[in-house]
XYZ file of C-alpha atoms in Angstrom:
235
model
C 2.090 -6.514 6.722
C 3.050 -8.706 9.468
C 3.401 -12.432 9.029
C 0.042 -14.554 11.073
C 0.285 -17.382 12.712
C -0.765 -20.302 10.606
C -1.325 -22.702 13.294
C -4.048 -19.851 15.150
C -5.186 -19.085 11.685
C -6.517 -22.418 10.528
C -7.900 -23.347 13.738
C -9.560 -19.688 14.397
C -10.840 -18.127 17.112
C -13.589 -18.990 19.690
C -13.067 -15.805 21.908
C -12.412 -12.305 20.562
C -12.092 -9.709 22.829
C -12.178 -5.804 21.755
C -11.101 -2.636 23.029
C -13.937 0.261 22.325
C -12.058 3.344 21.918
C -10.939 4.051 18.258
C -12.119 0.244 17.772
C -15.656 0.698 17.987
C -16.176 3.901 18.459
C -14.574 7.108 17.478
C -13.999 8.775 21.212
C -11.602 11.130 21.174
C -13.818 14.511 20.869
C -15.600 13.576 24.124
C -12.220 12.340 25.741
C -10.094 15.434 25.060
C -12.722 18.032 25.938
C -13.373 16.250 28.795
C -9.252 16.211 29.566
C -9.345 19.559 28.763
C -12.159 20.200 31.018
C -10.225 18.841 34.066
C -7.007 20.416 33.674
C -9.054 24.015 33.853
C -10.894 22.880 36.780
C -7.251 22.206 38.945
C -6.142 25.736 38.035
C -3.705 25.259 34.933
C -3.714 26.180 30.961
C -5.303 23.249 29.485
C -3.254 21.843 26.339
C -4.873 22.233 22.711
C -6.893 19.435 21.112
C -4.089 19.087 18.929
C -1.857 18.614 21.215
C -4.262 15.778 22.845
C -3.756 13.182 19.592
C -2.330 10.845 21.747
C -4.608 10.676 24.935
C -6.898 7.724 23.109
C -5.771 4.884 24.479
C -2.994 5.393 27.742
C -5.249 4.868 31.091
C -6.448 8.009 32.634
C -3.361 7.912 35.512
C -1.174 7.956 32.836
C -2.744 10.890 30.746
C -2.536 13.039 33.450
C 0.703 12.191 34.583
C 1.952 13.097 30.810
C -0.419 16.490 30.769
C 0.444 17.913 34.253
C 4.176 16.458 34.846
C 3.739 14.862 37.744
C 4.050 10.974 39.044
C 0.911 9.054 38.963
C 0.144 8.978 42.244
C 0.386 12.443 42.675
C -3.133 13.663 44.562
C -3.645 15.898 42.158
C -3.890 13.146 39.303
C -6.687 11.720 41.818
C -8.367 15.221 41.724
C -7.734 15.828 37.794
C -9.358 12.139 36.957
C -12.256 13.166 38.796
C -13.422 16.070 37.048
C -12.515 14.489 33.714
C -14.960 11.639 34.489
C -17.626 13.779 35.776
C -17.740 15.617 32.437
C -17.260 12.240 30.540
C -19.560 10.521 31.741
C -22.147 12.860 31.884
C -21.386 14.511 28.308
C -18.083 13.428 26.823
C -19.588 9.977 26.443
C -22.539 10.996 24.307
C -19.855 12.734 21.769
C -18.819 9.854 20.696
C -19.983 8.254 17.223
C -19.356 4.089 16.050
C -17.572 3.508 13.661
C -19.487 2.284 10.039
C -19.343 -0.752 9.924
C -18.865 -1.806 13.558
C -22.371 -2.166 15.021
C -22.668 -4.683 11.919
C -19.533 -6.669 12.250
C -20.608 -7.471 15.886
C -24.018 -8.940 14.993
C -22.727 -10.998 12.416
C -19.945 -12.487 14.640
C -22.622 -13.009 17.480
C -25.319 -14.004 15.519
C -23.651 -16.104 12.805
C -20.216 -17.507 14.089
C -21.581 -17.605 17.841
C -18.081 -16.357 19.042
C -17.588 -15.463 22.490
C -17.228 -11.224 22.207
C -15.551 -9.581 25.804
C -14.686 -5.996 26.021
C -11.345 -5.285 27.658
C -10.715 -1.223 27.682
C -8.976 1.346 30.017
C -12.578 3.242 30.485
C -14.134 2.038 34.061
C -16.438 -0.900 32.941
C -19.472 0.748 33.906
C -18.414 3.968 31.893
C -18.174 1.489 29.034
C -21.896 -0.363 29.966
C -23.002 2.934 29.474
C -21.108 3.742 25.964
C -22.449 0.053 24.972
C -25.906 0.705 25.713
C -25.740 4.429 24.326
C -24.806 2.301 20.877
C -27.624 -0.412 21.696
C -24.365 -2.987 21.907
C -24.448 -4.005 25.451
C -25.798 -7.522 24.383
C -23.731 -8.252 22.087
C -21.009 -8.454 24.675
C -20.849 -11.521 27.683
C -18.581 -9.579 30.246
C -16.551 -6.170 29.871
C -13.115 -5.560 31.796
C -11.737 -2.128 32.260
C -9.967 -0.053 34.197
C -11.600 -0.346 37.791
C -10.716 -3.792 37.800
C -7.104 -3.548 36.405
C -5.752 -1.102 38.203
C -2.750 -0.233 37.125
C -2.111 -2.885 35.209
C -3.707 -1.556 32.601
C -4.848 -3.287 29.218
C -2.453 -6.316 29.660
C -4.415 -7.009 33.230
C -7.619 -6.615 32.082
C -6.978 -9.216 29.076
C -5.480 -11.392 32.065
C -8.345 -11.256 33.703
C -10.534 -11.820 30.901
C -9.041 -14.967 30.351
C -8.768 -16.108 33.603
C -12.612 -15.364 35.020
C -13.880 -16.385 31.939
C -11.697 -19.480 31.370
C -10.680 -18.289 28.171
C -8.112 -20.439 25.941
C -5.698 -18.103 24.530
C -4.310 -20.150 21.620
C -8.074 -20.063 20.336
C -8.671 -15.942 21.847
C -8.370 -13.208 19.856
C -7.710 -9.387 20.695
C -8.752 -6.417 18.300
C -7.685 -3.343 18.855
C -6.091 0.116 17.414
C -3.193 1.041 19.558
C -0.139 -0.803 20.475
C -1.127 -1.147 24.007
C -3.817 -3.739 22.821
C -1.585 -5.050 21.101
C 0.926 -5.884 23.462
C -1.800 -7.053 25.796
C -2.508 -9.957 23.577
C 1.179 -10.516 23.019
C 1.950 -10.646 26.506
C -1.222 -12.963 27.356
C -0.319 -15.361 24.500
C -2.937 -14.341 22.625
C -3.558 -13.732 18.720
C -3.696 -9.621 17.799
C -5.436 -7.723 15.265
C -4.920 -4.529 15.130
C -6.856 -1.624 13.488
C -5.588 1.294 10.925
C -8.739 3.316 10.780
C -8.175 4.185 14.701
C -5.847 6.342 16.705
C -2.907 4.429 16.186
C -0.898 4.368 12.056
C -0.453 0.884 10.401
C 3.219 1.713 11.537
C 2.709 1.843 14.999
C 0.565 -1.653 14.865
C 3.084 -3.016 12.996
C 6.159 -2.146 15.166
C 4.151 -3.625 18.482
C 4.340 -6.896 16.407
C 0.311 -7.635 15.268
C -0.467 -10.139 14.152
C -2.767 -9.097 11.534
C -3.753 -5.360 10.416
C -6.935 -4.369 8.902
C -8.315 -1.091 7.599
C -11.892 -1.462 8.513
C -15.085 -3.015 10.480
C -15.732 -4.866 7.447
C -12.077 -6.696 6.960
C -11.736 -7.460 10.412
C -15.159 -9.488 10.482
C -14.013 -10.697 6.901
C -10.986 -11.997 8.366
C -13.025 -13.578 11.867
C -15.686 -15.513 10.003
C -14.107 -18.761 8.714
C -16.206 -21.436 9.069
C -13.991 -22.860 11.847
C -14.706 -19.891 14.526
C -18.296 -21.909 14.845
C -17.004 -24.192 16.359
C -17.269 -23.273 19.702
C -19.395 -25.974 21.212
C -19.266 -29.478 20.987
């Protein structure tokens, strides 16, 4: 398990932000069919579910790039992203489940150690309102960056911007996630990671993007947030 940063450990965290997908919730069902849904629309054989492992996490320009071998700004990636979100967010969305455990862990780190909790994902951030409020989570949650505010910068520009807009201290902010593109958002922001083995992404991929910490549920990450010194916040 990788080695954490003592200094960011005994001090710990005042902001934590979260990706959703294979964090939170478990996505991919709604996120392949819906892949799968697009690639039929556009006229070509759309690839098998299990050949779609990998599509939880990369932003949608990049999926489609991969699944239909062309650049990303290709017209028919355009055309391809917009049947997959009219299926997603009309259906794939609502074939989605939480993880157990999560709902739970993000009361007691709102309620009890008063954190600050920000959602940075790849979704659109009103495709991830409406996953939040599908969950009843939405308040739990000051501000959510995704992907129409990135652009193509992906994961590490929506933690960017996270911490910029909401004057965020990274040496006190926190990013959980289960793939190594969280995780190398944080790194490359300067903030602490956690990653996630009950996601998308192995213990072995977390590991080799360098996180900080790795934990196998809901229940260890809030174990590991709620120190007495992530309360904190306000003086």
């Amino acid at each position: 398990m990788p080695v954490m940063n003592a200094r960011r450990v005994e001090g710990r965290f005042q902001n934590i932000l979260f990706d959703l997908d294979g964090t939170l919730t478990e996505s991919r069902p709604g996120i392949v069919r819906s892949i799968q849904h697009a690639v039929a629309a556009i006229g070509f054989e759309p690839p098998s579910a299990e050949n779609l492992l990998w599509c939880v996490g990369p932003p949608l320009p990049a999926i489609f790039a991969r699944v239909l071998a062309r650049e990303q700004n290709d017209a028919l990636i355009a055309q391809a992203i917009e049947l997959y979100l009219e299926r997603y967010e009309t259906l794939g969305l609502l074939e989605s489940r939480l993880y157990e455990g999560a709902s739970e862990m993000l009361s007691a780190l709102a309620r009890a150690a008063e954190a600050r909790l920000v959602l940075v994902t790849t979704k659109r951030a009103v495709t991830a309102d409406r996953v939040l409020r599908a969950f009843s989570m939405r308040d739990q949650f000051e501000a959510i960056f995704g992907a129409d505010t990135a652009g193509l910068g992906g994961k590490t520009e929506s933690v960017r911007m996270a911490l910029e807009q909401l004057a965020l201290e990274p040496s006190v902010t926190a990013i959980v996630g289960d793939r190594s593109f969280d995780i190398v958002a944080g790194k490359q922001n300067g903030v602490f990671t956690i990653g996630v083995s009950y996601g998308y992404g192995a213990r072995e991929e977390l590991a080799a993007a360098g996180a900080d910490q790795i934990c196998a549920s809901p229940a260890e990450v809030l174990q590991f947030l709620s120190a007495p010194g992530l309360k904190s916040r306000r003086r």
